[in-house]
Amino acid sequence: MRPTRRTFCAGLAAVPFLRPGAASAAPLVPLTARHATVQLAPEGYPATPVWSYDGTLPGPLLRAAQGSRLSRRLVNALEVPTSVHWHGIRIDNAMDGVSGLTQAAVPPGGSFDYAFDLPDAGTYWYHAHTNSMEQVARGLYGALIVDEADPLEVDRDEVLVLDDVLLDPETGRIAEGFDNPMMRSHAGRLGNLLCVNGRFELSLAARRQDRLRLRLVNAANARIFVLRLEGMSGWTVALDGMPLAQPIPASGDIVLAPAQRVDLIVDVTAEAGAPAALVHRAGDGSWRALVEVAVSAGGTSAARSAPPPLPPNPRMTVPGADSAEPREMRMQGGAMRGMESARHQGELLDFAALIARGQFWALAGQAGRGDDPFARYERGETARIRLVNDTAFAHAMHLHGMHFRTLLPDGTQGAMRDTVLMAPDEVTEIAFVADNPGKWLMHCHMLGHAASGMTSWIEVA
Ligand code: C2O
Ligand code: CU
């Protein structure tokens, strides 16, 4: 029988309509860079226009299991090109988000699909990596948490993203002048409003002896946070995502440079109603609350025992660091010291000529990312770099793609991190296994410094 139109249609409907490869081509969940307005300043002050991911500041909390794959489609709804860097993830180079090095910047109206594996558990973050000194300062950042299969037992797991914003209190607008030469040649752009998770006043509720995991992320352009626990006692269990072999009591100052993270396990020791807070050292030396903890009755008064270490991530050792030949990276320039000369865009320029081009700093005699990498490594080789801070300022040196260990004077290795803070005149040796092929940026995470000379790169074959 010749099928009527009706049976033909019915027959067709019975066959699931599948495009070839439909499963893999499923559209990714968007992450949209767009304008938004948020209440950053205290109530009563005007709201603040920001650049955001998905309309919030910080952007959405991205959370996934260790060993899984994360994917997002960056949709650029801004008027400027942008890209996303997944800070601290030992990522596939093509997904690293560095415009001009690992991808082209995504134009306004464009999109880019990010998809990558998550080999390590821990606290990471994501942020714009195109004109970062402006885009991060305007709000393009968020936290990325990778969960262990076996997390430590806690009552609450809190992600706290710290930032300081330079705000005009009259208008609520973020101050322009992201490229202010005074700031770029000194300590960087420091804000006048500290906020945590995009809020001026953030408070947590807890009972006495509650155990909290606090995951701190410093998303500020240049501020080094000096923190302490008040009414709480705790341990540091991870730095820059990577678990420590043993928890370390967090009884003194907790120093968090730009881009660094720390995971704390914290027990609330204050009595109900008594003050408890994460406090920070203000410019005048006083300690002020950054995050208040409202302690309610109902908990126990019995102190808890120290937490066990977090399960280690894979590939956390750096063998052969002692015998590896160090390459020296001198950090030069800036106000007060300056430098004689440096190469910039293929030319050797004196300090005055560098300043005229907005280059105040240099790494190993090179201002800004040159055509040639600072070093090339064979895949799997142990790399060793001797960082020498010849400047009068602190810097937070960050390596993309791989975590490193600092080499301590007593011959042991420090914690595994992706960003190390260096005081003026400090010398720090770092070592890492160059096991991630590609072109990896190495730069100061004080973003105004990175934009004015303190950006280098390495290549792993
Ligand atoms: Cu957090 Cu090159 O960046
Ligand atoms: Cu710097």
CSV table of C-alpha atoms and ligand atoms in Angstrom, one decimal:
chain,number,residue,atom,x,y,z
A,1,MET,CA,0.0,0.0,0.0
A,2,ARG,CA,1.3,3.4,-0.9
A,3,PRO,CA,1.6,5.3,2.4
A,4,THR,CA,-0.7,8.3,2.9
A,5,ARG,CA,0.9,11.5,4.0
A,6,ARG,CA,-0.5,10.7,7.5
A,7,THR,CA,1.1,7.3,7.9
A,8,PHE,CA,4.3,8.7,6.4
A,9,CYS,CA,4.4,11.3,9.0
A,10,ALA,CA,3.6,8.9,11.8
A,11,GLY,CA,6.3,6.6,10.6
A,12,LEU,CA,8.8,9.3,10.5
A,13,ALA,CA,7.9,10.5,14.0
A,14,ALA,CA,8.6,7.0,15.3
A,15,VAL,CA,12.3,7.3,14.3
A,16,PRO,CA,14.2,9.5,16.7
A,17,PHE,CA,15.5,12.4,14.8
A,18,LEU,CA,19.3,12.4,15.3
A,19,ARG,CA,21.8,14.5,13.6
A,20,PRO,CA,25.1,12.8,13.1
A,21,GLY,CA,27.4,13.6,16.1
A,22,ALA,CA,24.5,15.3,17.9
A,23,ALA,CA,25.7,14.1,21.3
A,24,SER,CA,29.2,15.7,21.0
A,25,ALA,CA,27.8,18.8,19.4
A,26,ALA,CA,25.4,19.5,22.2
A,27,PRO,CA,25.5,23.3,22.9
A,28,LEU,CA,27.7,24.1,25.8
A,29,VAL,CA,26.4,26.0,28.8
A,30,PRO,CA,27.1,29.6,28.2
A,31,LEU,CA,29.2,31.8,30.4
A,32,THR,CA,28.3,35.3,29.2
A,33,ALA,CA,30.6,38.3,29.7
A,34,ARG,CA,28.2,41.2,30.0
A,35,HIS,CA,27.3,44.4,31.8
A,36,ALA,CA,25.5,44.2,35.1
A,37,THR,CA,24.8,46.4,38.1
A,38,VAL,CA,25.5,45.2,41.6
A,39,GLN,CA,25.4,46.6,45.1
A,40,LEU,CA,29.1,46.6,46.0
A,41,ALA,CA,29.1,49.5,48.4
A,42,PRO,CA,27.0,49.4,51.6
A,43,GLU,CA,23.3,49.9,51.4
A,44,GLY,CA,22.4,53.5,50.9
A,45,TYR,CA,25.3,54.1,48.4
A,46,PRO,CA,24.6,53.9,44.7
A,47,ALA,CA,24.9,50.5,42.9
A,48,THR,CA,27.9,49.9,40.8
A,49,PRO,CA,28.0,49.1,37.0
A,50,VAL,CA,30.4,46.2,36.5
A,51,TRP,CA,31.5,43.8,33.8
A,52,SER,CA,30.4,40.4,34.9
A,53,TYR,CA,30.1,36.7,34.0
A,54,ASP,CA,26.4,35.9,33.8
A,55,GLY,CA,25.4,39.1,35.6
A,56,THR,CA,26.8,38.5,39.0
A,57,LEU,CA,30.0,39.5,40.8
A,58,PRO,CA,31.8,37.2,41.3
A,59,GLY,CA,30.7,35.2,38.3
A,60,PRO,CA,28.8,31.9,38.9
A,61,LEU,CA,30.6,29.5,41.2
A,62,LEU,CA,31.7,26.7,38.9
A,63,ARG,CA,32.0,23.4,40.7
A,64,ALA,CA,32.9,19.9,39.3
A,65,ALA,CA,34.3,16.6,40.5
A,66,GLN,CA,38.0,15.9,40.2
A,67,GLY,CA,38.7,13.8,37.1
A,68,SER,CA,35.6,15.2,35.3
A,69,ARG,CA,35.6,17.6,32.3
A,70,LEU,CA,34.4,21.2,32.5
A,71,SER,CA,33.0,23.0,29.5
A,72,ARG,CA,31.5,26.4,29.0
A,73,ARG,CA,30.8,28.6,26.0
A,74,LEU,CA,32.2,32.0,26.6
A,75,VAL,CA,29.7,34.4,25.0
A,76,ASN,CA,31.0,37.9,24.6
A,77,ALA,CA,28.2,40.5,25.1
A,78,LEU,CA,30.6,43.3,25.9
A,79,GLU,CA,31.9,45.9,23.4
A,80,VAL,CA,35.5,44.8,23.8
A,81,PRO,CA,37.3,41.6,23.0
A,82,THR,CA,37.8,39.2,25.9
A,83,SER,CA,38.9,35.6,26.8
A,84,VAL,CA,38.8,33.4,29.9
A,85,HIS,CA,41.8,32.0,31.8
A,86,TRP,CA,41.2,29.1,34.2
A,87,HIS,CA,43.8,30.0,36.8
A,88,GLY,CA,45.7,27.2,38.4
A,89,ILE,CA,44.2,24.4,36.3
A,90,ARG,CA,46.9,22.2,34.7
A,91,ILE,CA,45.0,22.6,31.5
A,92,ASP,CA,45.4,21.8,27.8
A,93,ASN,CA,47.3,24.7,26.3
A,94,ALA,CA,44.7,25.6,23.7
A,95,MET,CA,42.2,26.2,26.6
A,96,ASP,CA,44.4,28.5,28.6
A,97,GLY,CA,42.7,31.6,27.5
A,98,VAL,CA,45.6,33.9,26.9
A,99,SER,CA,44.7,36.1,24.0
A,100,GLY,CA,47.6,36.6,21.6
A,101,LEU,CA,49.4,33.5,22.8
A,102,THR,CA,47.0,30.5,23.1
A,103,GLN,CA,43.9,31.9,21.3
A,104,ALA,CA,42.6,35.0,19.5
A,105,ALA,CA,40.6,37.2,21.7
A,106,VAL,CA,36.8,36.7,21.3
A,107,PRO,CA,35.4,39.7,19.6
A,108,PRO,CA,32.2,41.5,20.7
A,109,GLY,CA,29.2,39.2,19.8
A,110,GLY,CA,31.5,36.2,19.4
A,111,SER,CA,31.9,33.1,21.4
A,112,PHE,CA,34.6,30.5,22.2
A,113,ASP,CA,34.1,26.9,23.5
A,114,TYR,CA,36.2,26.0,26.5
A,115,ALA,CA,36.3,22.3,27.4
A,116,PHE,CA,39.0,20.7,29.5
A,117,ASP,CA,39.9,18.0,32.1
A,118,LEU,CA,40.2,18.7,35.8
A,119,PRO,CA,43.1,16.6,37.0
A,120,ASP,CA,43.5,18.3,40.4
A,121,ALA,CA,41.0,18.8,43.2
A,122,GLY,CA,41.2,22.2,45.0
A,123,THR,CA,40.3,25.9,44.9
A,124,TYR,CA,40.9,27.6,41.6
A,125,TRP,CA,39.4,30.6,39.8
A,126,TYR,CA,38.7,32.0,36.4
A,127,HIS,CA,39.2,35.5,35.1
A,128,ALA,CA,39.5,37.5,31.9
A,129,HIS,CA,42.9,37.3,30.2
A,130,THR,CA,42.6,40.0,27.7
A,131,ASN,CA,43.5,43.5,28.9
A,132,SER,CA,43.2,41.9,32.4
A,133,MET,CA,44.2,45.0,34.3
A,134,GLU,CA,41.0,46.6,33.3
A,135,GLN,CA,38.7,43.6,32.8
A,136,VAL,CA,39.4,41.9,36.1
A,137,ALA,CA,39.1,45.2,37.9
A,138,ARG,CA,35.7,45.7,36.4
A,139,GLY,CA,34.5,42.3,37.7
A,140,LEU,CA,35.3,39.6,35.2
A,141,TYR,CA,36.3,36.8,37.7
A,142,GLY,CA,34.7,33.9,39.5
A,143,ALA,CA,35.7,30.8,41.6
A,144,LEU,CA,36.2,27.3,40.3
A,145,ILE,CA,36.1,24.5,42.8
A,146,VAL,CA,37.2,21.0,42.0
A,147,ASP,CA,35.9,18.5,44.5
A,148,GLU,CA,37.9,15.5,45.9
A,149,ALA,CA,36.1,12.2,45.7
A,150,ASP,CA,36.7,12.0,49.5
A,151,PRO,CA,36.3,15.5,50.9
A,152,LEU,CA,37.3,16.4,54.5
A,153,GLU,CA,34.3,16.3,56.8
A,154,VAL,CA,33.1,19.8,57.7
A,155,ASP,CA,29.9,21.5,58.7
A,156,ARG,CA,30.2,24.1,55.9
A,157,ASP,CA,32.3,24.7,52.9
A,158,GLU,CA,32.5,28.4,52.0
A,159,VAL,CA,34.1,30.0,49.0
A,160,LEU,CA,35.3,33.6,49.8
A,161,VAL,CA,36.4,35.6,46.9
A,162,LEU,CA,38.3,38.7,48.1
A,163,ASP,CA,38.6,41.9,46.1
A,164,ASP,CA,39.3,45.5,46.5
A,165,VAL,CA,37.5,48.0,44.2
A,166,LEU,CA,38.5,51.5,43.4
A,167,LEU,CA,35.1,53.2,43.6
A,168,ASP,CA,33.8,56.7,43.5
A,169,PRO,CA,31.5,56.7,46.6
A,170,GLU,CA,29.4,59.6,45.1
A,171,THR,CA,28.4,57.8,41.9
A,172,GLY,CA,29.1,54.2,42.8
A,173,ARG,CA,31.1,53.8,39.6
A,174,ILE,CA,34.4,52.0,39.4
A,175,ALA,CA,37.1,54.6,38.8
A,176,GLU,CA,38.6,54.7,35.3
A,177,GLY,CA,42.3,55.2,34.7
A,178,PHE,CA,43.1,51.5,34.8
A,179,ASP,CA,46.4,52.3,33.1
A,180,ASN,CA,47.3,55.0,35.5
A,181,PRO,CA,51.1,55.2,35.2
A,182,MET,CA,51.6,56.2,38.8
A,183,MET,CA,49.9,53.0,40.0
A,184,ARG,CA,51.5,50.8,37.4
A,185,SER,CA,55.0,51.9,38.3
A,186,HIS,CA,54.4,51.6,42.1
A,187,ALA,CA,52.5,48.9,44.0
A,188,GLY,CA,49.6,48.7,41.5
A,189,ARG,CA,45.9,49.6,41.6
A,190,LEU,CA,44.7,49.4,45.2
A,191,GLY,CA,41.0,49.8,45.8
A,192,ASN,CA,39.2,51.8,48.5
A,193,LEU,CA,36.4,49.3,49.1
A,194,LEU,CA,37.1,45.8,50.2
A,195,CYS,CA,34.5,43.2,49.3
A,196,VAL,CA,34.1,39.5,49.7
A,197,ASN,CA,31.9,37.6,47.2
A,198,GLY,CA,30.9,41.0,45.8
A,199,ARG,CA,29.6,42.3,49.1
A,200,PHE,CA,30.9,45.0,51.4
A,201,GLU,CA,29.5,43.3,54.5
A,202,LEU,CA,29.5,39.5,54.4
A,203,SER,CA,28.7,37.5,57.4
A,204,LEU,CA,28.4,33.8,58.0
A,205,ALA,CA,26.3,32.0,60.6
A,206,ALA,CA,27.9,29.2,62.6
A,207,ARG,CA,27.5,27.4,65.9
A,208,ARG,CA,30.2,27.1,68.5
A,209,GLN,CA,32.8,24.4,67.4
A,210,ASP,CA,31.4,24.2,63.9
A,211,ARG,CA,34.1,23.2,61.5
A,212,LEU,CA,34.3,25.3,58.3
A,213,ARG,CA,36.3,24.9,55.2
A,214,LEU,CA,37.1,28.4,54.1
A,215,ARG,CA,38.4,28.7,50.5
A,216,LEU,CA,39.9,32.1,50.0
A,217,VAL,CA,40.7,33.5,46.6
A,218,ASN,CA,42.4,36.8,46.1
A,219,ALA,CA,40.9,38.3,43.0
A,220,ALA,CA,42.3,41.8,43.6
A,221,ASN,CA,44.4,43.6,41.0
A,222,ALA,CA,47.3,44.3,43.4
A,223,ARG,CA,46.3,44.1,47.0
A,224,ILE,CA,48.2,41.7,49.3
A,225,PHE,CA,45.8,40.6,52.0
A,226,VAL,CA,47.2,40.0,55.5
A,227,LEU,CA,44.6,38.0,57.4
A,228,ARG,CA,44.0,36.4,60.8
A,229,LEU,CA,41.4,34.4,62.5
A,230,GLU,CA,39.6,35.8,65.4
A,231,GLY,CA,37.3,33.7,67.6
A,232,MET,CA,38.3,30.8,65.4
A,233,SER,CA,41.3,28.5,65.2
A,234,GLY,CA,42.4,26.6,62.2
A,235,TRP,CA,44.8,25.0,59.9
A,236,THR,CA,46.0,25.6,56.3
A,237,VAL,CA,45.3,22.5,54.3
A,238,ALA,CA,46.0,23.7,50.7
A,239,LEU,CA,47.7,26.5,48.9
A,240,ASP,CA,46.8,27.5,45.3
A,241,GLY,CA,44.6,24.4,45.2
A,242,MET,CA,47.3,21.9,46.1
A,243,PRO,CA,47.0,20.0,49.3
A,244,LEU,CA,49.7,20.3,51.9
A,245,ALA,CA,51.3,17.1,53.1
A,246,GLN,CA,50.3,18.0,56.6
A,247,PRO,CA,47.9,20.7,57.8
A,248,ILE,CA,49.7,23.7,59.3
A,249,PRO,CA,48.2,25.7,62.2
A,250,ALA,CA,46.9,29.0,60.9
A,251,SER,CA,47.8,30.8,64.1
A,252,GLY,CA,49.7,33.8,62.7
A,253,ASP,CA,49.3,36.0,59.7
A,254,ILE,CA,47.8,34.4,56.5
A,255,VAL,CA,49.3,36.3,53.6
A,256,LEU,CA,47.4,36.1,50.3
A,257,ALA,CA,48.9,37.8,47.3
A,258,PRO,CA,46.9,38.5,44.2
A,259,ALA,CA,45.7,35.3,42.5
A,260,GLN,CA,46.7,33.1,45.4
A,261,ARG,CA,44.3,30.8,47.2
A,262,VAL,CA,44.3,29.2,50.6
A,263,ASP,CA,42.1,26.5,52.0
A,264,LEU,CA,41.6,26.7,55.7
A,265,ILE,CA,39.9,24.3,58.1
A,266,VAL,CA,38.5,26.5,60.8
A,267,ASP,CA,36.8,25.6,64.1
A,268,VAL,CA,34.6,28.3,65.7
A,269,THR,CA,36.0,28.7,69.2
A,270,ALA,CA,34.1,31.8,70.2
A,271,GLU,CA,31.2,31.6,72.7
A,272,ALA,CA,27.7,32.2,71.3
A,273,GLY,CA,27.4,36.0,70.6
A,274,ALA,CA,31.1,36.7,71.0
A,275,PRO,CA,33.1,38.1,68.1
A,276,ALA,CA,34.4,35.8,65.5
A,277,ALA,CA,35.7,37.0,62.2
A,278,LEU,CA,38.2,36.7,59.4
A,279,VAL,CA,40.1,40.0,60.0
A,280,HIS,CA,42.6,41.8,57.7
A,281,ARG,CA,45.3,44.3,58.5
A,282,ALA,CA,44.3,47.7,57.2
A,283,GLY,CA,46.7,50.4,56.0
A,284,ASP,CA,46.9,51.9,59.4
A,285,GLY,CA,48.0,48.6,61.0
A,286,SER,CA,44.7,48.0,62.7
A,287,TRP,CA,42.8,44.7,62.3
A,288,ARG,CA,39.4,45.0,60.8
A,289,ALA,CA,36.7,42.4,60.1
A,290,LEU,CA,36.5,41.2,56.5
A,291,VAL,CA,34.0,38.4,57.1
A,292,GLU,CA,32.1,38.3,60.4
A,293,VAL,CA,30.9,35.1,61.8
A,294,ALA,CA,27.7,35.2,63.9
A,295,VAL,CA,28.1,32.5,66.5
A,296,SER,CA,24.9,31.0,67.8
A,297,ALA,CA,24.4,28.6,70.7
A,298,GLY,CA,23.7,25.0,70.2
A,299,GLY,CA,27.1,23.8,69.3
A,300,THR,CA,29.4,21.9,71.6
A,301,SER,CA,32.3,23.3,73.6
A,302,ALA,CA,34.5,20.3,73.1
A,303,ALA,CA,37.6,21.2,71.0
A,304,ARG,CA,38.1,19.1,67.9
A,305,SER,CA,41.3,17.3,66.9
A,306,ALA,CA,43.4,18.5,64.0
A,307,PRO,CA,42.1,17.6,60.6
A,308,PRO,CA,43.8,15.0,58.5
A,309,PRO,CA,45.6,16.1,55.3
A,310,LEU,CA,43.6,16.4,52.1
A,311,PRO,CA,44.2,13.5,49.7
A,312,PRO,CA,47.1,14.5,47.5
A,313,ASN,CA,46.6,15.4,43.8
A,314,PRO,CA,48.5,13.5,41.1
A,315,ARG,CA,52.0,14.5,40.0
A,316,MET,CA,52.9,16.5,43.1
A,317,THR,CA,56.6,15.7,43.2
A,318,VAL,CA,59.4,17.6,41.5
A,319,PRO,CA,62.3,15.1,41.2
A,320,GLY,CA,65.7,16.2,40.1
A,321,ALA,CA,65.3,19.8,41.2
A,322,ASP,CA,68.7,19.8,43.0
A,323,SER,CA,70.6,18.9,40.0
A,324,ALA,CA,68.7,21.0,37.5
A,325,GLU,CA,70.6,24.0,36.1
A,326,PRO,CA,68.8,27.2,37.3
A,327,ARG,CA,68.1,30.0,34.8
A,328,GLU,CA,68.0,33.4,36.3
A,329,MET,CA,65.0,35.7,35.8
A,330,ARG,CA,65.8,39.1,37.2
A,331,MET,CA,62.8,41.3,38.0
A,332,GLN,CA,63.7,44.9,37.2
A,333,GLY,CA,62.3,48.4,37.0
A,334,GLY,CA,59.6,50.3,38.7
A,335,ALA,CA,59.6,53.5,40.7
A,336,MET,CA,62.6,54.2,43.0
A,337,ARG,CA,65.0,51.8,41.2
A,338,GLY,CA,64.3,51.9,37.5
A,339,MET,CA,66.6,50.0,35.2
A,340,GLU,CA,69.2,50.9,32.6
A,341,SER,CA,67.6,49.3,29.6
A,342,ALA,CA,65.5,46.4,28.4
A,343,ARG,CA,64.3,44.9,25.2
A,344,HIS,CA,60.8,45.8,24.1
A,345,GLN,CA,59.2,44.7,20.8
A,346,GLY,CA,62.6,43.8,19.4
A,347,GLU,CA,64.4,47.0,20.3
A,348,LEU,CA,66.8,47.7,23.2
A,349,LEU,CA,65.5,50.8,24.9
A,350,ASP,CA,66.7,52.9,27.8
A,351,PHE,CA,64.4,53.5,30.8
A,352,ALA,CA,63.1,56.8,29.6
A,353,ALA,CA,62.2,55.3,26.2
A,354,LEU,CA,60.5,52.3,28.0
A,355,ILE,CA,58.5,54.7,30.2
A,356,ALA,CA,57.4,56.6,27.1
A,357,ARG,CA,55.9,53.3,25.9
A,358,GLY,CA,54.3,52.5,29.2
A,359,GLN,CA,56.8,49.9,30.1
A,360,PHE,CA,58.0,50.3,33.7
A,361,TRP,CA,59.2,46.8,34.4
A,362,ALA,CA,61.1,44.0,32.8
A,363,LEU,CA,61.8,40.3,33.4
A,364,ALA,CA,65.2,39.0,32.4
A,365,GLY,CA,65.9,42.2,30.4
A,366,GLN,CA,62.7,41.9,28.4
A,367,ALA,CA,59.8,44.3,28.8
A,368,GLY,CA,56.6,42.5,27.8
A,369,ARG,CA,56.2,39.2,26.1
A,370,GLY,CA,58.8,38.9,23.4
A,371,ASP,CA,58.8,36.7,20.3
A,372,ASP,CA,61.2,34.2,22.0
A,373,PRO,CA,60.3,32.5,25.3
A,374,PHE,CA,62.4,33.0,28.4
A,375,ALA,CA,63.2,29.3,28.2
A,376,ARG,CA,62.4,26.2,26.2
A,377,TYR,CA,62.0,22.9,27.9
A,378,GLU,CA,61.8,19.3,26.8
A,379,ARG,CA,58.6,17.6,27.8
A,380,GLY,CA,59.1,16.0,31.2
A,381,GLU,CA,62.3,17.9,32.0
A,382,THR,CA,62.7,19.4,35.5
A,383,ALA,CA,62.9,23.2,35.1
A,384,ARG,CA,64.5,25.4,37.7
A,385,ILE,CA,64.2,29.2,37.7
A,386,ARG,CA,66.0,31.6,40.0
A,387,LEU,CA,63.8,34.7,40.5
A,388,VAL,CA,65.7,37.7,41.7
A,389,ASN,CA,63.6,40.7,42.7
A,390,ASP,CA,65.8,43.8,41.9
A,391,THR,CA,62.8,46.1,42.4
A,392,ALA,CA,61.6,48.1,45.4
A,393,PHE,CA,58.2,46.4,45.3
A,394,ALA,CA,56.6,43.1,46.0
A,395,HIS,CA,55.4,41.0,43.1
A,396,ALA,CA,53.2,37.9,42.8
A,397,MET,CA,54.9,35.7,40.2
A,398,HIS,CA,52.5,33.3,38.5
A,399,LEU,CA,53.2,30.4,36.1
A,400,HIS,CA,50.5,29.1,33.8
A,401,GLY,CA,49.9,25.4,33.1
A,402,MET,CA,52.1,23.8,35.8
A,403,HIS,CA,52.5,24.2,39.5
A,404,PHE,CA,56.0,24.7,41.0
A,405,ARG,CA,57.7,24.2,44.3
A,406,THR,CA,59.9,26.7,45.9
A,407,LEU,CA,63.4,25.4,46.8
A,408,LEU,CA,64.1,26.3,50.4
A,409,PRO,CA,67.6,27.2,51.7
A,410,ASP,CA,67.8,24.1,53.8
A,411,GLY,CA,67.5,21.9,50.7
A,412,THR,CA,63.9,21.0,51.1
A,413,GLN,CA,61.0,21.9,48.8
A,414,GLY,CA,58.2,24.3,49.8
A,415,ALA,CA,54.5,23.9,49.1
A,416,MET,CA,53.3,23.3,45.5
A,417,ARG,CA,51.8,26.6,44.2
A,418,ASP,CA,51.1,28.5,41.0
A,419,THR,CA,51.8,32.0,42.4
A,420,VAL,CA,54.6,33.0,44.7
A,421,LEU,CA,54.9,36.4,46.5
A,422,MET,CA,58.3,38.0,46.4
A,423,ALA,CA,59.4,40.8,48.7
A,424,PRO,CA,61.7,43.6,47.4
A,425,ASP,CA,65.3,42.2,47.1
A,426,GLU,CA,64.1,38.6,47.7
A,427,VAL,CA,65.6,35.7,45.7
A,428,THR,CA,63.4,32.7,45.3
A,429,GLU,CA,64.2,29.5,43.3
A,430,ILE,CA,61.3,27.6,41.9
A,431,ALA,CA,61.3,24.2,40.2
A,432,PHE,CA,58.6,22.3,38.3
A,433,VAL,CA,58.3,19.3,36.0
A,434,ALA,CA,57.7,20.8,32.5
A,435,ASP,CA,55.2,18.1,31.6
A,436,ASN,CA,52.5,20.2,30.0
A,437,PRO,CA,53.3,21.0,26.4
A,438,GLY,CA,52.6,24.4,25.0
A,439,LYS,CA,53.3,28.1,25.4
A,440,TRP,CA,52.8,29.2,29.0
A,441,LEU,CA,52.8,32.7,30.4
A,442,MET,CA,54.8,33.7,33.4
A,443,HIS,CA,54.0,37.0,34.8
A,444,CYS,CA,53.4,39.2,37.9
A,445,HIS,CA,49.8,38.9,38.9
A,446,MET,CA,49.7,42.5,40.0
A,447,LEU,CA,47.9,43.1,36.8
A,448,GLY,CA,49.1,46.7,36.1
A,449,HIS,CA,52.7,45.4,36.4
A,450,ALA,CA,52.0,42.5,34.0
A,451,ALA,CA,50.6,45.0,31.5
A,452,SER,CA,53.7,47.2,31.8
A,453,GLY,CA,56.5,44.8,31.3
A,454,MET,CA,56.3,42.0,33.8
A,455,THR,CA,55.1,39.4,31.4
A,456,SER,CA,57.3,36.6,30.1
A,457,TRP,CA,56.6,33.1,28.8
A,458,ILE,CA,58.1,29.7,28.5
A,459,GLU,CA,57.6,26.9,26.0
A,460,VAL,CA,57.4,23.2,26.7
A,461,ALA,CA,58.0,21.0,23.6
B,1,C2O,CU1,45.5,34.5,36.8
B,1,C2O,CU2,48.0,34.9,33.6
B,1,C2O,O1,46.7,34.7,35.2
B,2,CU,CU,54.5,43.0,40.1
